[in-house]
C-alpha positions as a printed Julia matrix, in Angstrom:
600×3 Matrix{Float64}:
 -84.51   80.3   -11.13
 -81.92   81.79  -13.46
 -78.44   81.42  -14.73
 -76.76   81.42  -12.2
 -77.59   78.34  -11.33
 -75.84   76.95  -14.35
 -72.7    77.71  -12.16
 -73.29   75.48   -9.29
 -74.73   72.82  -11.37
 -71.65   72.84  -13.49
 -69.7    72.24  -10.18
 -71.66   69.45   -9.13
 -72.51   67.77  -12.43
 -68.76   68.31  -13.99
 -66.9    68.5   -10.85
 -64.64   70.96   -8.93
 -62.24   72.57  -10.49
 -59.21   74.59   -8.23
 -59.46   78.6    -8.62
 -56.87   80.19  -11.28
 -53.56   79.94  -10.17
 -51.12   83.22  -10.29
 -48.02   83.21  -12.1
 -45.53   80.97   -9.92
 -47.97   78.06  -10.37
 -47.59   78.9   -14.16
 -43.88   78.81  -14.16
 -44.18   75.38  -12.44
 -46.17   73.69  -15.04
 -44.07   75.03  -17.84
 -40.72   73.41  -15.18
 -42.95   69.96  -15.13
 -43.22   70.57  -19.29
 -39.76   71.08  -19.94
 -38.34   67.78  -18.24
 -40.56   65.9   -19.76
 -39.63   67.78  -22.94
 -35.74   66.54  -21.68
 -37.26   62.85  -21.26
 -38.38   62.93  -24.52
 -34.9    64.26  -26.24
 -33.37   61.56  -24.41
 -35.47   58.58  -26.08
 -35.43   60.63  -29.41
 -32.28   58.11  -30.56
 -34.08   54.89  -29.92
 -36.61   56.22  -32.77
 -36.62   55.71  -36.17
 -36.55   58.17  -38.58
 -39.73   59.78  -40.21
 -40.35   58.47  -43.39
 -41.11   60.75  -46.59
 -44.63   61.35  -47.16
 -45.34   61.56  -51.04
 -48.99   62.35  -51.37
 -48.5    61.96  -55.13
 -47.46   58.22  -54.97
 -50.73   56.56  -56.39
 -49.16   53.0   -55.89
 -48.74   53.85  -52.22
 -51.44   56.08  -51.59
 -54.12   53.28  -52.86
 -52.42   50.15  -51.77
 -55.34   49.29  -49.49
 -57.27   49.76  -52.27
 -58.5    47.28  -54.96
 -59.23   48.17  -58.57
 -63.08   48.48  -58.48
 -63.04   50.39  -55.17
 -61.09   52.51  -57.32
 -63.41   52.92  -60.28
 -66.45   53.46  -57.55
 -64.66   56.38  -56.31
 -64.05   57.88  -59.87
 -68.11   57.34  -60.67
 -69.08   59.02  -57.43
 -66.56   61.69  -57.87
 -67.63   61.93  -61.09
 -71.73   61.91  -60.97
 -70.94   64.72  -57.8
 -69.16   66.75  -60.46
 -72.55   67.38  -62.26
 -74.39   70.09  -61.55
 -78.02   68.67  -63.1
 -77.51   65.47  -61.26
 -77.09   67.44  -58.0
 -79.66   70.47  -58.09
 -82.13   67.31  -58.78
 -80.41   64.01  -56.92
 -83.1    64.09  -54.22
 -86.04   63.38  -56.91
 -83.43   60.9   -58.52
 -83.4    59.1   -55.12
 -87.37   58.8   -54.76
 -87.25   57.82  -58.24
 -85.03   55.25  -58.12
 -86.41   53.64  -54.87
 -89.96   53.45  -55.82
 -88.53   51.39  -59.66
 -86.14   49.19  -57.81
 -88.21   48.26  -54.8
 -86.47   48.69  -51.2
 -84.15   45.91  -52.28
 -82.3    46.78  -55.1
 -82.08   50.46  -53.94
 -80.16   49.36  -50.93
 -77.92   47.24  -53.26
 -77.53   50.39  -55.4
 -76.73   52.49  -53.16
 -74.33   50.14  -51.13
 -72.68   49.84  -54.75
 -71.92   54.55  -54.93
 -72.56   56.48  -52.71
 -73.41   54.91  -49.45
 -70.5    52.4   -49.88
 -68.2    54.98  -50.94
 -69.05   57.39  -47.7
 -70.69   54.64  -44.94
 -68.91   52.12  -43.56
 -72.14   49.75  -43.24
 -75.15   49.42  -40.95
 -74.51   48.68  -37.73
 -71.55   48.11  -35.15
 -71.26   44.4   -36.41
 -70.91   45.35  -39.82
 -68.57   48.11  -40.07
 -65.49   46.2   -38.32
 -64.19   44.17  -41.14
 -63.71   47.96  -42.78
 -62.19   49.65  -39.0
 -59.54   46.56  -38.9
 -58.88   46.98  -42.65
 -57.9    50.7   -42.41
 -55.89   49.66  -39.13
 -54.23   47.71  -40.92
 -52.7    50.33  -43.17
 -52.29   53.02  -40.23
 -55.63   54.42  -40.46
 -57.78   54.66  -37.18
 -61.45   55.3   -37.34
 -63.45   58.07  -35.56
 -66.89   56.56  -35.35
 -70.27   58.0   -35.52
 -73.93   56.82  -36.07
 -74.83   58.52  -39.04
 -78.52   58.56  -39.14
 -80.95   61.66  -38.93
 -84.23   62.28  -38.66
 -85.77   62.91  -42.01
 -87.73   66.53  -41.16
 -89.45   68.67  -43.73
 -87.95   72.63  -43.53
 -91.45   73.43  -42.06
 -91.15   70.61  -39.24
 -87.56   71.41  -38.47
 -88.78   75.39  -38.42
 -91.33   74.62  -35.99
 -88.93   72.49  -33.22
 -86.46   74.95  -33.45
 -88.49   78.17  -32.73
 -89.76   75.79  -29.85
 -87.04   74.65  -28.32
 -84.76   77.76  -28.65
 -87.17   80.54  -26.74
 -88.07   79.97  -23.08
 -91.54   79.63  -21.45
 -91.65   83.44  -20.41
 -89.87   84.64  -24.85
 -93.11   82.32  -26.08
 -95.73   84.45  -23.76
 -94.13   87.86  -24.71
 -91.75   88.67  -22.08
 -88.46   89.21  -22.4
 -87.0    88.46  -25.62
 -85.36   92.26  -25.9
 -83.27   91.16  -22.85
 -81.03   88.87  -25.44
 -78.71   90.07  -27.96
 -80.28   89.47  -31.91
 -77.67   87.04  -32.46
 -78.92   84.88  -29.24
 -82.67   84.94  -30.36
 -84.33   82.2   -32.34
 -85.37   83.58  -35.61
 -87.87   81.75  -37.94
 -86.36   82.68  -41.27
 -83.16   80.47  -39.87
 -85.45   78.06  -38.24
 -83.9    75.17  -40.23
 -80.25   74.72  -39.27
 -79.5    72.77  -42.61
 -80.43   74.91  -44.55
 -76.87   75.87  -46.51
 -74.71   73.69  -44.99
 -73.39   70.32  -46.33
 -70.76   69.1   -43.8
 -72.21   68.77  -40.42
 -75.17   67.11  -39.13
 -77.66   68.56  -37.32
 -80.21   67.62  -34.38
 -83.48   69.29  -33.65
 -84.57   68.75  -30.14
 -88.03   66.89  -29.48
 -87.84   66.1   -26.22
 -85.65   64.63  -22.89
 -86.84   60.84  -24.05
 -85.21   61.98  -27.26
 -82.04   63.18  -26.01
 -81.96   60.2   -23.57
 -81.52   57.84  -27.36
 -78.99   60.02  -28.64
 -76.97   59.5   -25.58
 -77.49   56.25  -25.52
 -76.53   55.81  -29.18
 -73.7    57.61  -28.51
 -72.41   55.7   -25.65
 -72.81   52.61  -28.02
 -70.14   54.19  -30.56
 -67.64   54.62  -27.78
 -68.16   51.38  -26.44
 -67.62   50.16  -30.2
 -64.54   52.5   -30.84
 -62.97   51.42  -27.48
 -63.52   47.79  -28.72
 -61.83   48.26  -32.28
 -58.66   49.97  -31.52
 -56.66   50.97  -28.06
 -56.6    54.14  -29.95
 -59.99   55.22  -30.86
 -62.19   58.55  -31.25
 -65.44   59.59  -30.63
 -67.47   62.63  -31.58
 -70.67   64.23  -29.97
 -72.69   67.06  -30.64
 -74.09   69.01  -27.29
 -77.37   69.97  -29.39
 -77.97   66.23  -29.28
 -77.72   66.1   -25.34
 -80.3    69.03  -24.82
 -82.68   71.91  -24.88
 -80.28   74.44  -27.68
 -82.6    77.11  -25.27
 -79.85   76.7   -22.58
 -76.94   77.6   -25.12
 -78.6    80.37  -26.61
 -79.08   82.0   -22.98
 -75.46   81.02  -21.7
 -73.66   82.2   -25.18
 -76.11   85.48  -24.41
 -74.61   85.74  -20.69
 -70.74   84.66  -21.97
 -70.46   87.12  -24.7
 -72.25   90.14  -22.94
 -69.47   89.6   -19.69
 -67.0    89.48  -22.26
 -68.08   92.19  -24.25
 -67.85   94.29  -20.79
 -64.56   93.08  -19.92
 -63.05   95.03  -23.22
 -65.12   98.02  -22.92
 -63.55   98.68  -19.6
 -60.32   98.21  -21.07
 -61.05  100.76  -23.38
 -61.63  103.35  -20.5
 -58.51  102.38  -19.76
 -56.91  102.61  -22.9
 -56.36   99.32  -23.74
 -58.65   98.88  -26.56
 -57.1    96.81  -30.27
 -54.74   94.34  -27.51
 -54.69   90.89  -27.82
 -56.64   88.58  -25.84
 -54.62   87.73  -23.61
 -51.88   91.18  -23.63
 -55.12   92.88  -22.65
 -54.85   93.4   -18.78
 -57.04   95.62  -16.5
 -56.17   97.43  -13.68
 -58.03   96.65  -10.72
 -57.93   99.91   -9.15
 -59.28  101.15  -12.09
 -61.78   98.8   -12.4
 -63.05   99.22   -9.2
 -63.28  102.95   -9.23
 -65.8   102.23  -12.74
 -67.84  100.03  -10.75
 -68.09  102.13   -7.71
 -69.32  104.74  -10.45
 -72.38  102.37  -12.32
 -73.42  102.0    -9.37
 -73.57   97.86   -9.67
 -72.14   97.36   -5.67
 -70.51   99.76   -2.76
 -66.73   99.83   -2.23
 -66.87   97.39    0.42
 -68.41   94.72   -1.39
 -65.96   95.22   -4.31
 -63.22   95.04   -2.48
 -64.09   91.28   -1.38
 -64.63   90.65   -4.91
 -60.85   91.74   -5.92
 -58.76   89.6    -3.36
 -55.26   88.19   -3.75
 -56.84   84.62   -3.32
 -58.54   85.14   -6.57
 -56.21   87.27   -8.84
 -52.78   87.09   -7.12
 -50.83   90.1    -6.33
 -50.29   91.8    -9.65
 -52.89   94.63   -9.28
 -54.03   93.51  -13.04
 -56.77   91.18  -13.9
 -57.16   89.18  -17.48
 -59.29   88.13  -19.56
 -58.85   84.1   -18.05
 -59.31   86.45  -14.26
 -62.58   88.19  -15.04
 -64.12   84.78  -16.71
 -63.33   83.78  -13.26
 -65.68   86.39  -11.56
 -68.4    84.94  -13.6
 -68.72   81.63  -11.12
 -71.33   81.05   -8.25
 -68.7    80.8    -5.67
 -67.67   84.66   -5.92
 -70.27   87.3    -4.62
 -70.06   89.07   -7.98
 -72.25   86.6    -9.23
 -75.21   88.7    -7.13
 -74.54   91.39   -9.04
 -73.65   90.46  -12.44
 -75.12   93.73  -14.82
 -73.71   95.05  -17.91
 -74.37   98.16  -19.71
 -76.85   98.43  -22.18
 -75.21  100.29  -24.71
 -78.16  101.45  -26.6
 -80.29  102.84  -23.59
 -77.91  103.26  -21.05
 -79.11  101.54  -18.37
 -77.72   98.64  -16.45
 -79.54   95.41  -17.24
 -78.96   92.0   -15.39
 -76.87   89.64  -17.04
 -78.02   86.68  -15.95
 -81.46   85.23  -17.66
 -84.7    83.52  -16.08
 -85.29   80.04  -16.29
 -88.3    77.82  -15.15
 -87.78   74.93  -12.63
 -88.88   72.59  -15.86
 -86.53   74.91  -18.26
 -83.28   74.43  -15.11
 -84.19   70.52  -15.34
 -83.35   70.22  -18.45
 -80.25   72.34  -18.25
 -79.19   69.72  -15.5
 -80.17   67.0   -17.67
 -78.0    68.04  -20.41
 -75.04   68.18  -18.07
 -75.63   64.85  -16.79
 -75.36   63.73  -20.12
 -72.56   65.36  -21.23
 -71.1    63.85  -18.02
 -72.14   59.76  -18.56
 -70.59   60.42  -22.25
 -67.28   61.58  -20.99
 -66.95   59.06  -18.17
 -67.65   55.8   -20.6
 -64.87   57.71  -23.1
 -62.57   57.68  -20.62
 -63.46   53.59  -19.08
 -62.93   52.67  -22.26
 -60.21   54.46  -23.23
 -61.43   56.48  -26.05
 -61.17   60.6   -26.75
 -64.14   62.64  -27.23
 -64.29   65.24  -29.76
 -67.26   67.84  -29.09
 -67.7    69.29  -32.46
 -68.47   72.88  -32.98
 -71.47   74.2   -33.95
 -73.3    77.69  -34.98
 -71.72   81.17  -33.28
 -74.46   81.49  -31.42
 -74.19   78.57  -29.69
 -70.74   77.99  -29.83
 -69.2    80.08  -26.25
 -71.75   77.65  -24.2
 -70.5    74.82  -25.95
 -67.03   75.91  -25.7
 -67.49   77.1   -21.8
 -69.15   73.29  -21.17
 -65.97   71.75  -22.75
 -63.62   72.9   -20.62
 -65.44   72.15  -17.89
 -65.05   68.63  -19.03
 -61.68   68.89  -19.97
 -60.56   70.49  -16.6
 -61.79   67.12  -15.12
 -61.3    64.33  -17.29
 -58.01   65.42  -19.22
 -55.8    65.08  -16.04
 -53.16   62.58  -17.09
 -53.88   62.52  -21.14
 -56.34   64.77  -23.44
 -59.66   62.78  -23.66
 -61.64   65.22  -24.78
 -60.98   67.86  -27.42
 -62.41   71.0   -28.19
 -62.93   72.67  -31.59
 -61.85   75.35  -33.18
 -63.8    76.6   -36.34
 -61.01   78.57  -38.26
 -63.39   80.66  -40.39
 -64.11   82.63  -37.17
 -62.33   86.13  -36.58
 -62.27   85.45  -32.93
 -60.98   81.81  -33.1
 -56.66   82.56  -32.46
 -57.85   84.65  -29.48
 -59.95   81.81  -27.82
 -57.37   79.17  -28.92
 -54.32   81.31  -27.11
 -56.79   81.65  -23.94
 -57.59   78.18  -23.17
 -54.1    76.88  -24.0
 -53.43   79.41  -21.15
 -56.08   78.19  -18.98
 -54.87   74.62  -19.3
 -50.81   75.98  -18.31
 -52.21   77.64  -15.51
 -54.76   74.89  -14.21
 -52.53   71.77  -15.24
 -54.8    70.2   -17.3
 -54.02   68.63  -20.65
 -54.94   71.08  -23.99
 -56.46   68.95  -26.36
 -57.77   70.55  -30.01
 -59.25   69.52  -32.72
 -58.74   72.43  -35.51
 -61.15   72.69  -38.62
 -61.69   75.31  -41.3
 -65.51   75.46  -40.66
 -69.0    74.11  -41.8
 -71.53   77.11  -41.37
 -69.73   79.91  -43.41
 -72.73   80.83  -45.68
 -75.35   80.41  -42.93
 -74.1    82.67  -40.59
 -73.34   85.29  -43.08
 -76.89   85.1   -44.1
 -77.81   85.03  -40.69
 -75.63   88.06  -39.61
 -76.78   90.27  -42.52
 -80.73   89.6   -42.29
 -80.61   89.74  -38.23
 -77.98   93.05  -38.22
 -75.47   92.12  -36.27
 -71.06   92.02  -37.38
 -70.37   88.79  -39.63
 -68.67   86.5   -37.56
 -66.61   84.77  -40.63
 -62.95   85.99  -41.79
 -63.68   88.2   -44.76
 -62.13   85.74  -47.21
 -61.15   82.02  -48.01
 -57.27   83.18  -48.1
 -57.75   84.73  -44.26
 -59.28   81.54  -42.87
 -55.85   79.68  -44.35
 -53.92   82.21  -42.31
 -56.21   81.91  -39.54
 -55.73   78.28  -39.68
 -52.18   77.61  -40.14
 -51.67   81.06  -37.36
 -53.5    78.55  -34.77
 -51.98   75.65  -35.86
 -48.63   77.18  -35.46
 -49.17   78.4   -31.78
 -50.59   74.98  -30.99
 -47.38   73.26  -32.25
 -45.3    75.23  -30.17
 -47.39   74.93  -27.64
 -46.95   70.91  -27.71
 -42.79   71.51  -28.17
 -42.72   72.62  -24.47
 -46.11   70.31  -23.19
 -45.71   66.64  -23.96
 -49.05   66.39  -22.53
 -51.33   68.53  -25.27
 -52.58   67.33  -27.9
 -54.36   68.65  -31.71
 -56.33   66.76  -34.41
 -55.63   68.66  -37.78
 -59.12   67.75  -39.4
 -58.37   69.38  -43.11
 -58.62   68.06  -46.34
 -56.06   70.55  -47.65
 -52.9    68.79  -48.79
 -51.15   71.96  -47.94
 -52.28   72.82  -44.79
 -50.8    68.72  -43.9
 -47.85   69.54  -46.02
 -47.39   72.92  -43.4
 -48.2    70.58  -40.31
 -45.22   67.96  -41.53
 -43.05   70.88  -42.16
 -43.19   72.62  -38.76
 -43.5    68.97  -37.17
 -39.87   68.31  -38.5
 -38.68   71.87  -37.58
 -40.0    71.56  -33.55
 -38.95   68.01  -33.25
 -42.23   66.33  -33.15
 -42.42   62.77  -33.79
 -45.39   60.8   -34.94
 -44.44   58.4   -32.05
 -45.03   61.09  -29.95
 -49.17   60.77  -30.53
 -49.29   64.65  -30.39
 -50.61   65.54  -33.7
 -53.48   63.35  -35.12
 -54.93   63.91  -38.77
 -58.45   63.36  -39.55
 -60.36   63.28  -42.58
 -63.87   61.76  -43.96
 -64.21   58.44  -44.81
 -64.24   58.02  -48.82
 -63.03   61.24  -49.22
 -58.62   62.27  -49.77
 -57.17   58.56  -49.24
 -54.27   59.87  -50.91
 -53.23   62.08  -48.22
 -54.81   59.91  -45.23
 -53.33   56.24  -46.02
 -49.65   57.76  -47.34
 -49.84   59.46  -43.9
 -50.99   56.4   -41.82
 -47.89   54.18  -43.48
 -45.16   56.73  -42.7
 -46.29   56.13  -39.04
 -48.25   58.96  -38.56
 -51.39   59.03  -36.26
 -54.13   59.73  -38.52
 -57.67   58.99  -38.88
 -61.0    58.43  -41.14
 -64.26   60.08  -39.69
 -66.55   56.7   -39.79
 -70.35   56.94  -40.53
 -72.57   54.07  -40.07
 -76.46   53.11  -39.82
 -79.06   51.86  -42.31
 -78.89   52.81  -46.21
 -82.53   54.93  -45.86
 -81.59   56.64  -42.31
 -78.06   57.87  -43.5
 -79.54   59.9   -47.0
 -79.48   63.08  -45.36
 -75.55   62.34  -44.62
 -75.08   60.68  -48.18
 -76.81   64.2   -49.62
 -74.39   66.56  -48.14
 -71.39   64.52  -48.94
 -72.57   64.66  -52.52
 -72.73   67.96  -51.81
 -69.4    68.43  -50.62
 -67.51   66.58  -53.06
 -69.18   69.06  -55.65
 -66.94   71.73  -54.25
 -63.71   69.38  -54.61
 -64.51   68.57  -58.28
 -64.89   72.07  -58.73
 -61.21   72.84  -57.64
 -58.05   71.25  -58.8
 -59.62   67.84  -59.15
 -56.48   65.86  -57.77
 -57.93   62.87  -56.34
 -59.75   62.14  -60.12
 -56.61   62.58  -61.59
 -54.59   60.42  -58.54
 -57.21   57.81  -59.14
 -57.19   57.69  -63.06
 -53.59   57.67  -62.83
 -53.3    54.28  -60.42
 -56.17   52.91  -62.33
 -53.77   53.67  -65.42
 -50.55   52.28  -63.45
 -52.27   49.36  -62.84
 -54.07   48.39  -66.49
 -50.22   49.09  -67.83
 -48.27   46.57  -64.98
 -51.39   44.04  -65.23
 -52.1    44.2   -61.95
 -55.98   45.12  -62.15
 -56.68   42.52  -60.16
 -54.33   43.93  -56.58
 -55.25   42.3   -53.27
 -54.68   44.58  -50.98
 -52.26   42.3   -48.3
């Protein structure tokens, strides 16, 4: 059994999708785009105008606030802002659990930090918060918070299991993946370094089984709190990470090939998608490696698949890569070390390709209950090195289930050199196959791990050199997306940043394209607990924007509570605007006598 199998299974577990379309096609979706773009000038009148968002307007910013929600957020900001209490808080928590009893700890911490980041402990509980933050324009994004509680050596050991294959483990062929697709023990513990993303270890199918089930029970509770509601999933929840290591492997090596041969064809340093081969060409190199005779390339290269341009792109030669093309016999690339051809595609076990299928069937019951219930599914991004599977999965789900609307949303990690070329390709892919783009851009969560990673391993660091090229990277994405949505009422982005100016750019270039928050276009999104004074000002000038809503029990939810600590060290560190926001409504409040505001 091997990978290509993944291809059929895709089909069958994610559906059909029609072969790329050639450029006519493309010219019709972008006719369909435009009158609706007309329909929507048309209604612009009825609208209202956009009100100003001031982001410095405490009384506003804070209405849905009262006074000691206020002062909670200025002790938690405050006790993050110390560097003793950090390095040590996880004694600090033992400690104070085993003096206070069970009991009082839970009160304590439902008191800082848990009430501060958590919105409470089950589905019941959290929905007096949800309809309060509706109330005030703020939608909720849920997710059960709770993770298992693994020592570094535990979570070592289930990674370096789950992430080799039966035949790696005995000896065999581990030199047939790149470094960066090989489990390595130093690295073993995925948390290690990072503070804003959670992170599954895989135990076994029963396990995965829960976590989909969990998950469909915080869909089913965000389609019954709002009409409006968002989910988010992680695919290393859903399944053996082995399969994502091997398909990122296969991905980036077929990629990798396509821009070599455009470099014998003097193409090399183009754009994604200005980079163009010449079939001719291209068949001429393949006649030469020897990989198939004329004959059989010939039926590869057909105007049913690539249209009549003589050229093939990068969105073309991902194409080739599918069962349903005979290429997919002979799928080798160049080892560029030895020289030789090696096959592209990798092994698996019948037990090792039921679990792949597994995984898809998952990712499949979780998409169809999103879109019964009416809610969007985010798949979050993860590490780089599992990232193109997770990416390559997504829009298989997105080429089925975002036919009429965006349900589900890919993301985009910003802090990646590669990420404006993969945004520009699959906002292509969607023009050309119809489907609806839907994005959810972030700055990123993994920066120092994957430097670490790419320096001890030897391979090229993945992450934009520094923090002021991931804000260009970021706002260069953003941008394209925007005008993407100008001309396709029917795409969609979350803009999940903290970063008042990165919003403050979004607003901007929303007024300049004639974007309206009616529109539902362009969501916001940031954690629960954390930049109110951006989300709620946003919310009550009509915008769609939402808070990123953890929930489970106060002793599950620690290892979430720890890395928002965590985080909120870094934002005490910087300009410390929200401290000085709070003190300063706090102040506003003390001096007007109203200390004791109800929010109504």
């Amino acid at each position: 059994m091997s990978l290509r199998r993944t291809f059929p299974v895709l089909r069958s577990a994610l559906s059909r999708r029609a072969p790329l379309s050639t450029a006519p096609a493309t010219r019709e979706q972008h006719a369909a785009g435009l009158e609706a773009v007309r329909g929507r000038g048309a209604a612009e009148a009825a609208r209202p105008p956009v009100p100003a968002v001031d982001f410095g307007n405490t009384q506003e910013a804070y209405r849905s606030r009262r006074s000691w929600e206020l002062a909670r957020n200025l002790l938690v900001l405050r006790l993050c802002a110390s560097p003793a209490l950090l390095a040590r808080h996880e004694q600090l928590l033992r400690l104070a659990r085993r003096l206070l009893g069970q009991r009082l700890f839970d009160r304590l911490m439902k008191m800082t930090f848990y009430g501060q980041f958590v919105a409470g402990e089950d589905q019941e509980s959290i929905r007096p918060l949800i309809q309060h933050n509706r109330a005030f324009g703020v939608g909720s994004i849920l997710d059960y918070g709770v993770e298992e509680d693994l020592t570094p050596d535990e979570a070592e050991r289930k990674e370096m299991e789950s992430c080799s294959s039966a035949s790696e483990r005995a000896g065999h062929g581990t030199s047939k993946r790149e470094k960066q697709f090989q489990a390595h023990r130093a690295f073993g513990d995925r948390r290690d370094g990072i503070v804003s993303a959670r992170t599954y270890f895989y135990a076994s199918e029963a396990k995965c089984d829960s976590h989909m089930e969990t998950l469909l029970r915080c869909i089913e509770a965000s389609g019954g709190a709002s009409e409006d509601g968002f989910s988010a999933i992680k695919l290393t929840a859903l399944g053996r990470p082995q399969f994502l290591l091997q398909f990122s492997d296969v991905l980036t090596k077929w990629r990798r090939f396509f821009h070599q041969m455009a470099a014998e064809q003097g193409k090399a340093g183009l754009a994604a998608m200005d980079t163009k081969l010449e079939v001719a060409a291209l068949q001429e190199s393949v006649v030469k490696m020897g990989i198939a005779s004329r004959m059989e390339i010939e039926n590869w290269f057909t105007v049913e698949t690539l249209g009549v341009s003589g050229t093939l792109d990068l969105l073309d030669w991902g194409s080739l890569i599918d069962s349903r093309t005979e290429l997919s016999r002979h799928l080798v690339v160049p080892n560029m070390q030895t020289g030789q051809l090696e096959p592209l595609l990798s092994r698996f076990t019948e037990e090792e390709e039921r679990q792949m299928t597994r995984m898809l069937q998952r990712m499949d019951v979780l998409a169809k209950k999103a879109s019964e219930v009416g809610v969007r599914l985010m798949v979050d991004a993860e590490q780089t090195y599992f990232q193109p599977a997770i990416s390559r999965l997504t829009l298989e789900m997105q080429r089925r289930f975002n036919v009429e609307r965006p349900l589900i949303f890919n993301t985009y990690q910003c802090y990646l050199k590669d990420t404006y070329d993969n945004v520009t390709l699959d906002v292509e892919l969607a023009r050309r196959e119809g489907w609806c783009f839907g994005a959810k851009l972030v700055r990123g969560a993994y920066m120092a791990q994957e430097r670490a990673r790419a320096l001890e391993i030897g391979y090229e660091d993945p992450i934009n050199p520094t923090y002021e090229a991931t804000n260009a990277m970021y706002h260069r994405c953003l941008n394209y997306v925007l005008e993407e949505l100008k001309h396709n009422t029917r795409a969609a982005v979350m803009v999940a940043s903290h970063n008042e100016d990165t919003v403050r750019f979004t607003l901007c270039r929303m007024e300049e394209l004639g974007l309206h928050p009616a529109d539902c276009q362009v969501y916001f999104g940031q954690l629960l607990g954390m930049c109110d004074q951006i989300s709620f000002p946003l919310g009550q000038a009509g915008f769609p924007v939402y808070k990123y809503v953890p929930y489970g029990p106060v002793m599950e939810v620690l290892p979430y509570l720890s890395r928002r600590a965590l985080e909120n060290s870094g934002v005490m560190k910087g300009a410390q605007r929200e401290w000085q926001l709070l003190w300063q409504e706090l102040k506003r409040r003390l001096r007007t006598g109203s200390l004791f505001h109800r929010p109504a």
